[in-house]
Coordinates of C-alpha atoms and ligand atoms in Angstrom, one line a residue:
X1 CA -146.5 153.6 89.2
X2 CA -146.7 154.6 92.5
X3 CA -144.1 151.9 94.3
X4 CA -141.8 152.0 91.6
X5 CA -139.2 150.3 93.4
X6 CA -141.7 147.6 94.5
X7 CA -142.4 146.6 91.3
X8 CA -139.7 146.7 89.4
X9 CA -138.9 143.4 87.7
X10 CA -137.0 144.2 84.5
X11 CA -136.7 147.6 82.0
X12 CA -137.7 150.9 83.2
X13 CA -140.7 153.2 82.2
X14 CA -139.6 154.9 79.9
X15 CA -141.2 158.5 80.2
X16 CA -142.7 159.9 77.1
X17 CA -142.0 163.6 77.5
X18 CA -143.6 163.7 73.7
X19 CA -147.1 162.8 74.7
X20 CA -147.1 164.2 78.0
X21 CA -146.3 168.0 76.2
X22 CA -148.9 167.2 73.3
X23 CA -151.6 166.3 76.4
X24 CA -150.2 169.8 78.0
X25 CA -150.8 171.9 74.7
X26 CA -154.2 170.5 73.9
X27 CA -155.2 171.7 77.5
X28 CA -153.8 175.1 76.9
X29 CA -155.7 175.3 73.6
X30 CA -158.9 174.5 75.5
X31 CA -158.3 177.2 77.4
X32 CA -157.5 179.7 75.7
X33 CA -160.6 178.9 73.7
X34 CA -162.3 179.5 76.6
X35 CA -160.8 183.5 77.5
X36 CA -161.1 183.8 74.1
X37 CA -165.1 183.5 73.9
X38 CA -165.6 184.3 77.7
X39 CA -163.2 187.6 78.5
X40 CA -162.2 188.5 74.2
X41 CA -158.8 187.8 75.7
X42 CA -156.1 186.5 73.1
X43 CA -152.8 185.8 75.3
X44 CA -150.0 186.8 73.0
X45 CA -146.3 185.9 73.4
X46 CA -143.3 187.5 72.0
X47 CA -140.2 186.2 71.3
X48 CA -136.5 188.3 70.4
X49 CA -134.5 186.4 69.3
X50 CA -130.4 188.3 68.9
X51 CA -128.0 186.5 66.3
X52 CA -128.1 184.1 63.7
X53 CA -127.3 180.7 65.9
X54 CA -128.9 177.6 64.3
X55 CA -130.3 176.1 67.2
X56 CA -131.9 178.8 68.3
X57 CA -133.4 179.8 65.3
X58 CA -134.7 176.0 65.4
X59 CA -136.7 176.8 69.0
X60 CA -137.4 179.9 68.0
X61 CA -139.4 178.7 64.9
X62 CA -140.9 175.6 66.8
X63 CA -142.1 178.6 69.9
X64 CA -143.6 180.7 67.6
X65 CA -145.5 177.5 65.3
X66 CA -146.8 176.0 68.6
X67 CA -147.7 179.3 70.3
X68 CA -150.2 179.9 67.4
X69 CA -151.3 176.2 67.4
X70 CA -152.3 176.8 70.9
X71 CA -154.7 179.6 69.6
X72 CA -152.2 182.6 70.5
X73 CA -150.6 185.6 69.0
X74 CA -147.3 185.3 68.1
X75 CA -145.0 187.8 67.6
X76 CA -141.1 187.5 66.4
X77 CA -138.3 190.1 66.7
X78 CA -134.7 189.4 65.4
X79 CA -131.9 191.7 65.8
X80 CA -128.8 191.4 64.2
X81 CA -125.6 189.4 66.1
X82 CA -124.0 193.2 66.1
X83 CA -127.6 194.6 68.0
X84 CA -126.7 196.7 71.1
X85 CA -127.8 196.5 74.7
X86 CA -129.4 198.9 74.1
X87 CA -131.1 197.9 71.5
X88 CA -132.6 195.2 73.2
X89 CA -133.4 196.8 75.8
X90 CA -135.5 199.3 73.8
X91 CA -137.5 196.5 72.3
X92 CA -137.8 195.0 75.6
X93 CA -139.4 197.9 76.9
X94 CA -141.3 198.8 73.9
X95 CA -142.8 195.0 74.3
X96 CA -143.4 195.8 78.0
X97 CA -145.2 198.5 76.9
X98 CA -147.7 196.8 74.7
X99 CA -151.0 195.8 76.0
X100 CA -151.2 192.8 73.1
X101 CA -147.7 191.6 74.2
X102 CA -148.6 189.1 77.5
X103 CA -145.8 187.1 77.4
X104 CA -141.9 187.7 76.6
X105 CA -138.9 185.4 76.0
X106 CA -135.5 186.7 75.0
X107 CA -133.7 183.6 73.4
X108 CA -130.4 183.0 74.7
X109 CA -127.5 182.7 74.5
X110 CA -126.9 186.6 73.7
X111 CA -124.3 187.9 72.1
X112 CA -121.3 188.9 74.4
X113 CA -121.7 192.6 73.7
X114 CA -125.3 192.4 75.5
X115 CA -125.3 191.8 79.1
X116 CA -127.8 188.7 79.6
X117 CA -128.4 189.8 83.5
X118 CA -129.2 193.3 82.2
X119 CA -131.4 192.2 80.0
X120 CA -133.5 189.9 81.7
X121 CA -134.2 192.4 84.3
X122 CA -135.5 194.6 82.6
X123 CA -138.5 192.2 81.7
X124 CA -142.3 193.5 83.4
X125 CA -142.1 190.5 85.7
X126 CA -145.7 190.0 84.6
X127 CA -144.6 189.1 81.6
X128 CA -141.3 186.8 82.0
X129 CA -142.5 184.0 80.6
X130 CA -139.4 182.3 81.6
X131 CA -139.3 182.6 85.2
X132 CA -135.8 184.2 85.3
X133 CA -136.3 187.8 86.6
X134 CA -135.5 188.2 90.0
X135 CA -138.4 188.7 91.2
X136 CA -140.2 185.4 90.1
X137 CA -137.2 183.8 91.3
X138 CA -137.6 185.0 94.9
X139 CA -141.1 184.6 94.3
X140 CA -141.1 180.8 93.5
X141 CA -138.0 180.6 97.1
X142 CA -140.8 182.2 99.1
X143 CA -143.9 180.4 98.0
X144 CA -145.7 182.9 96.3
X145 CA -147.7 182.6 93.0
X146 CA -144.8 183.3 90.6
X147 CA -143.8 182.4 86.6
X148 CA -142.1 179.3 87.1
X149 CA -139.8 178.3 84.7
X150 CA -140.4 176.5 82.2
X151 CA -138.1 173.1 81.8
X152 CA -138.8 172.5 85.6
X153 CA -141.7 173.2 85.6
X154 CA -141.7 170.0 83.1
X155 CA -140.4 167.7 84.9
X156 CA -142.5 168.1 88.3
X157 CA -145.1 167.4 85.6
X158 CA -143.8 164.3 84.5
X159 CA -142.6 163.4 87.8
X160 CA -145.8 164.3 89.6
X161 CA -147.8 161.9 86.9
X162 CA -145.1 158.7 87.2
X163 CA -145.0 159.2 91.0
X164 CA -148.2 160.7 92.5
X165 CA -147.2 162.0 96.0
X166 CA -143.8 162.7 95.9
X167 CA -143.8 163.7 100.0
X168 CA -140.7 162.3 101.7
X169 CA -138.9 161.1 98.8
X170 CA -135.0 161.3 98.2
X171 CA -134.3 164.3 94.7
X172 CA -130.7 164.4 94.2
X173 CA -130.4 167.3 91.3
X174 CA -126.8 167.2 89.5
X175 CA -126.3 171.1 88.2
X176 CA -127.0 174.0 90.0
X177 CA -127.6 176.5 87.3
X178 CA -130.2 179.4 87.6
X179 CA -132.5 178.3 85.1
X180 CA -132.5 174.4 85.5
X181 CA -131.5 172.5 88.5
X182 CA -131.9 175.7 91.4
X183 CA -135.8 176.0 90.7
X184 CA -136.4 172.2 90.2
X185 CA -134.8 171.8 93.5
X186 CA -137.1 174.8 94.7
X187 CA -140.2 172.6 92.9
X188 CA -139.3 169.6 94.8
X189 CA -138.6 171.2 98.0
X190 CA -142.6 172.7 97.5
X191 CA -143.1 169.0 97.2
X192 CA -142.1 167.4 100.8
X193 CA -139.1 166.1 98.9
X194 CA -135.6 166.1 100.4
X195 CA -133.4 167.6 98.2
X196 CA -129.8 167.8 97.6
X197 CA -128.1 169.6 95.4
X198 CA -125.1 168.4 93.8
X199 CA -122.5 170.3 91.6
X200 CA -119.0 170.4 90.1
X201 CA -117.3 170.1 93.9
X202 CA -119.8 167.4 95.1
X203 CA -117.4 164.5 96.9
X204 CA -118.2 160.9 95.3
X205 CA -120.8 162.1 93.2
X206 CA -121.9 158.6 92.5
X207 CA -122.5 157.7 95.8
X208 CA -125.1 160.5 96.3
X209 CA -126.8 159.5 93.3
X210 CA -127.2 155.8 94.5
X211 CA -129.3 157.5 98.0
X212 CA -131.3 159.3 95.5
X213 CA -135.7 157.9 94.8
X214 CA -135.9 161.0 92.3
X215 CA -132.1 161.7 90.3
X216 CA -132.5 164.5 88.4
X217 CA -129.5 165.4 86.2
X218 CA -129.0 168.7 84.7
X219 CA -125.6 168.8 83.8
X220 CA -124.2 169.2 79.9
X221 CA -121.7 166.2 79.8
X222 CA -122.9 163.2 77.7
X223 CA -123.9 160.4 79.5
X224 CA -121.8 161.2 82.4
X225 CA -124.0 159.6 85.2
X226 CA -124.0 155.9 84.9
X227 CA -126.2 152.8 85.5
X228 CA -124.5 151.9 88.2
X229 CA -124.7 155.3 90.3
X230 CA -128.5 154.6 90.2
X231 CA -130.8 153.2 93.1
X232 CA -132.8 150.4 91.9
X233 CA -136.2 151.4 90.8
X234 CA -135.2 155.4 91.2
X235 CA -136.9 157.3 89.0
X236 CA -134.4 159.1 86.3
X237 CA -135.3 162.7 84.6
X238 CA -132.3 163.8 82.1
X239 CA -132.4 167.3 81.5
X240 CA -129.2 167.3 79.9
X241 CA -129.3 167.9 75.6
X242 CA -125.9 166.7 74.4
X243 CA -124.7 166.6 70.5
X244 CA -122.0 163.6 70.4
X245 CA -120.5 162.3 66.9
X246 CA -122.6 159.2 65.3
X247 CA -120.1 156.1 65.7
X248 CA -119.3 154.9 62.2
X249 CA -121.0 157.6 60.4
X250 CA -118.7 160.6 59.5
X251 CA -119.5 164.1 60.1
X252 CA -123.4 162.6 61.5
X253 CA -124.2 163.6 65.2
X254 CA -127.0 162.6 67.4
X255 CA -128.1 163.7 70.7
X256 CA -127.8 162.1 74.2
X257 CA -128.7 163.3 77.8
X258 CA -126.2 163.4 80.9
X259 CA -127.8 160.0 82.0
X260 CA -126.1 156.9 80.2
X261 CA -129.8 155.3 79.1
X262 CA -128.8 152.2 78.1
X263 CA -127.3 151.1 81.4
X264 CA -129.9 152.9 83.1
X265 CA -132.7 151.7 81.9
X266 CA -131.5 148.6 83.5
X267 CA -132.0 149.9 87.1
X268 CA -134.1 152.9 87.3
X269 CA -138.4 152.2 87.9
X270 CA -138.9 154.8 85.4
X271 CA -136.6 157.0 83.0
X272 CA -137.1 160.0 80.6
X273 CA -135.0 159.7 77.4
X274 CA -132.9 162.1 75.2
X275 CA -134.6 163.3 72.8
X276 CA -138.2 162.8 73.5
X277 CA -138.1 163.7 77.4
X278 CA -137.8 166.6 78.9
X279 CA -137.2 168.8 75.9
X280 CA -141.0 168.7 74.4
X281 CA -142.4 169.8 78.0
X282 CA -140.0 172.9 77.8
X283 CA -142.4 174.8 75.0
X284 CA -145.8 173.2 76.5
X285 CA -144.7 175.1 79.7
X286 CA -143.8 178.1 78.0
X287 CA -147.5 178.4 76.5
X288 CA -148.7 177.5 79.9
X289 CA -146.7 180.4 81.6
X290 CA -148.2 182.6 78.6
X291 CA -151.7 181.6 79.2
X292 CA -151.4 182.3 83.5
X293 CA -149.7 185.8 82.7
X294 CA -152.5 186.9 80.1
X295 CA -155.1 186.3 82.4
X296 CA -153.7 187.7 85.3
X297 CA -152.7 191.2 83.4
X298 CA -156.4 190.7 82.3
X299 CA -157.5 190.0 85.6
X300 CA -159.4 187.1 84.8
X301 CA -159.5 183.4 86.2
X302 CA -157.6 181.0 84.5
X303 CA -159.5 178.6 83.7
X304 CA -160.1 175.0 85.3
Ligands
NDP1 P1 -125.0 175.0 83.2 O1 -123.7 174.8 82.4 O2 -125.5 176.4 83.5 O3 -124.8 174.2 84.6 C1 -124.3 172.9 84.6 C2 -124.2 172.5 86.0 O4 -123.6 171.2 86.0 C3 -123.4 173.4 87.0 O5 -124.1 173.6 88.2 C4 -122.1 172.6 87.2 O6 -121.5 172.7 88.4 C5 -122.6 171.2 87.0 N1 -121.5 170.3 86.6 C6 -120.7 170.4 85.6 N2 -119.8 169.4 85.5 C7 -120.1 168.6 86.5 C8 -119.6 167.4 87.0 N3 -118.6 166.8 86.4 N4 -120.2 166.8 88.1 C9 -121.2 167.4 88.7 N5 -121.8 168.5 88.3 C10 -121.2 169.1 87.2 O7 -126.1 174.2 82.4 P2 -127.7 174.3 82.3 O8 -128.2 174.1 83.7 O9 -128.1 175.5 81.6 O10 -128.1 173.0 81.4 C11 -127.7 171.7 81.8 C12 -128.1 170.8 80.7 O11 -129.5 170.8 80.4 C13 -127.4 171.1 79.3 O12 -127.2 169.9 78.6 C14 -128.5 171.9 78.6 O13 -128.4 171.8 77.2 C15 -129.8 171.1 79.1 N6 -131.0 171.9 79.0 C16 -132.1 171.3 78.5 C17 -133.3 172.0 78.4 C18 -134.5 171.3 77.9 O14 -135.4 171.9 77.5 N7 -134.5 169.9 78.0 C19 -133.4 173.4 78.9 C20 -132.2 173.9 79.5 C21 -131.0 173.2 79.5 P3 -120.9 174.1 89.0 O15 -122.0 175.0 89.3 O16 -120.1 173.7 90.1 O17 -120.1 174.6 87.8

């Protein structure tokens, strides 16, 4: 896949997110396996989750099945939609303080009474398994060894695999949120890539996508970003998870990215779809970032 553009001659590659996370978490099995019988290490990962919302009950369930698929302790914490800051913040720091506790995710959204920034600082940045404390932020902007979070850490993967060396290539990332299209453009920078971010106020928005070898859209607005804004041959990751009515069938939904696929598919070399894309990488990460901060709190290798 390395020419993408070269050899395109009809539908796009259609990136299976699916397999590539199932390959990811048979990896981190191995390896825990491995600190489990060489160091008696068990990296263990805790998740709060605040509230009663359906979806994320949904992740929080699939987190803590797949954590202990991956060999892992899991551990759950719900507090009620009427919890406190500052009752969060006590089991935050009551996790920080455990020595079984390696990893630490705080589901969000939170509820308005609890200041999210608050909150996520006061993670051990040892154990923010989601890269958002400020510190692994300005860890991962400087180059040091950081937490990296997980959705882009996802779709380097992918990208990395559909596109080897990714050294002087075009990103153009649509969103510029903290925990999605800021670090992947960090990632890609890492990469050699030339990187643009685009927002909200970006001028001809279309015509920036059409320059772009990697188009990376992390936006929330269904299918917003259409076949025709695409280079021929680009490579397409859609970030965006989008619940849009079921045409024809009442009161049914389904889900669609920012990226309309079926015009896309048309154009780009190689495409992720919605579902089955991005989204599956998002908890292989996380049990990745869980398995790097247990052994480094250990003080052991991770291994190869
Ligand atoms: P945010 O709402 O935090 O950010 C959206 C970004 O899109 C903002 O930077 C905003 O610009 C930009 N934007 C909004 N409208 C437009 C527009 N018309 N043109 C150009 N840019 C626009 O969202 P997130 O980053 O948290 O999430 C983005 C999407 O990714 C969502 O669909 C979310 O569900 C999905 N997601 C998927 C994950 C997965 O595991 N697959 C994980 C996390 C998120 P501005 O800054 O100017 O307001």
């Amino acid at each position: 896949m390395a020419d993408a553009a070269e050899q395109k001659t009809g539908e796009a590659c259609i990136i299976d997110g699916k397999a590539f996370a199932a390959g990811l978490r048979a990896t981190v099995g191995a390896k825990v396996a491995k600190v489990k019988s060489e160091h008696g290490l068990t990296p263990g990962l805790a998740v709060v989750l605040v509230g009663e919302d359906p979806a994320s009950q949904i992740y929080v369930r699939n987190k803590g099945k797949q954590t202990l698929e991956a060999g892992m302790n899991s551990y759950e914490f719900k507090l009620p939609d009427t919890a406190s800051e500052d009752e969060v913040l006590t089991r935050v720091e009551a996790l920080n303080a455990d020595p079984d506790v390696h990893g630490i995710l705080v589901q969000l959204p939170l509820p308005e009474q609890v200041n999210e920034a608050r909150i996520l600082d006061a993670i051990d940045p040892a154990k923010d398994v989601d890269g958002f404390h400020v510190i692994n932020v300005g860890r991962l902007w400087t180059g040091l060894p950081s937490l990296v979070p997980c959705t882009p850490q996802g779709c380097l993967i992918m990208l990395k695999d559909t596109l080897g060396n990714l050294t002087g290539k075009k990103a153009l990332i649509v969103g510029r949120s903290n925990i999605v299209g800021k670090p992947i453009a960090q990632l890609l920078l890492r990469e050699h890539c030339t990187v643009t971010l685009a927002h909200s106020r970006t001028q001809d928005l279309a015509a920036e996508c059409r320059t772009a070898d990697i188009l990376v859209a992390a936006v929330g607005r269904p299918q917003m970003i259409r076949g025709d804004w695409i280079k021929p041959g680009a490579t397409v990751i859609d970030v965006g998870i989008n619940r849009v009515p079921k045409e024809g069938e009442d009161g049914k939904t389904r889900l669609v990215g920012d990226i309309h696929f079926g015009e896309a598919v048309k154009v780009a070399g190689a495409i992720t779809p919605v579902p089955g894309g991005v989204g599956p990488m998002t908890i292989a990460c996380l049990l990745n970032n869980a398995l790097i901060a247990a052994c480094r709190q250990a003080g052991v290798d991770v291994p190869d």
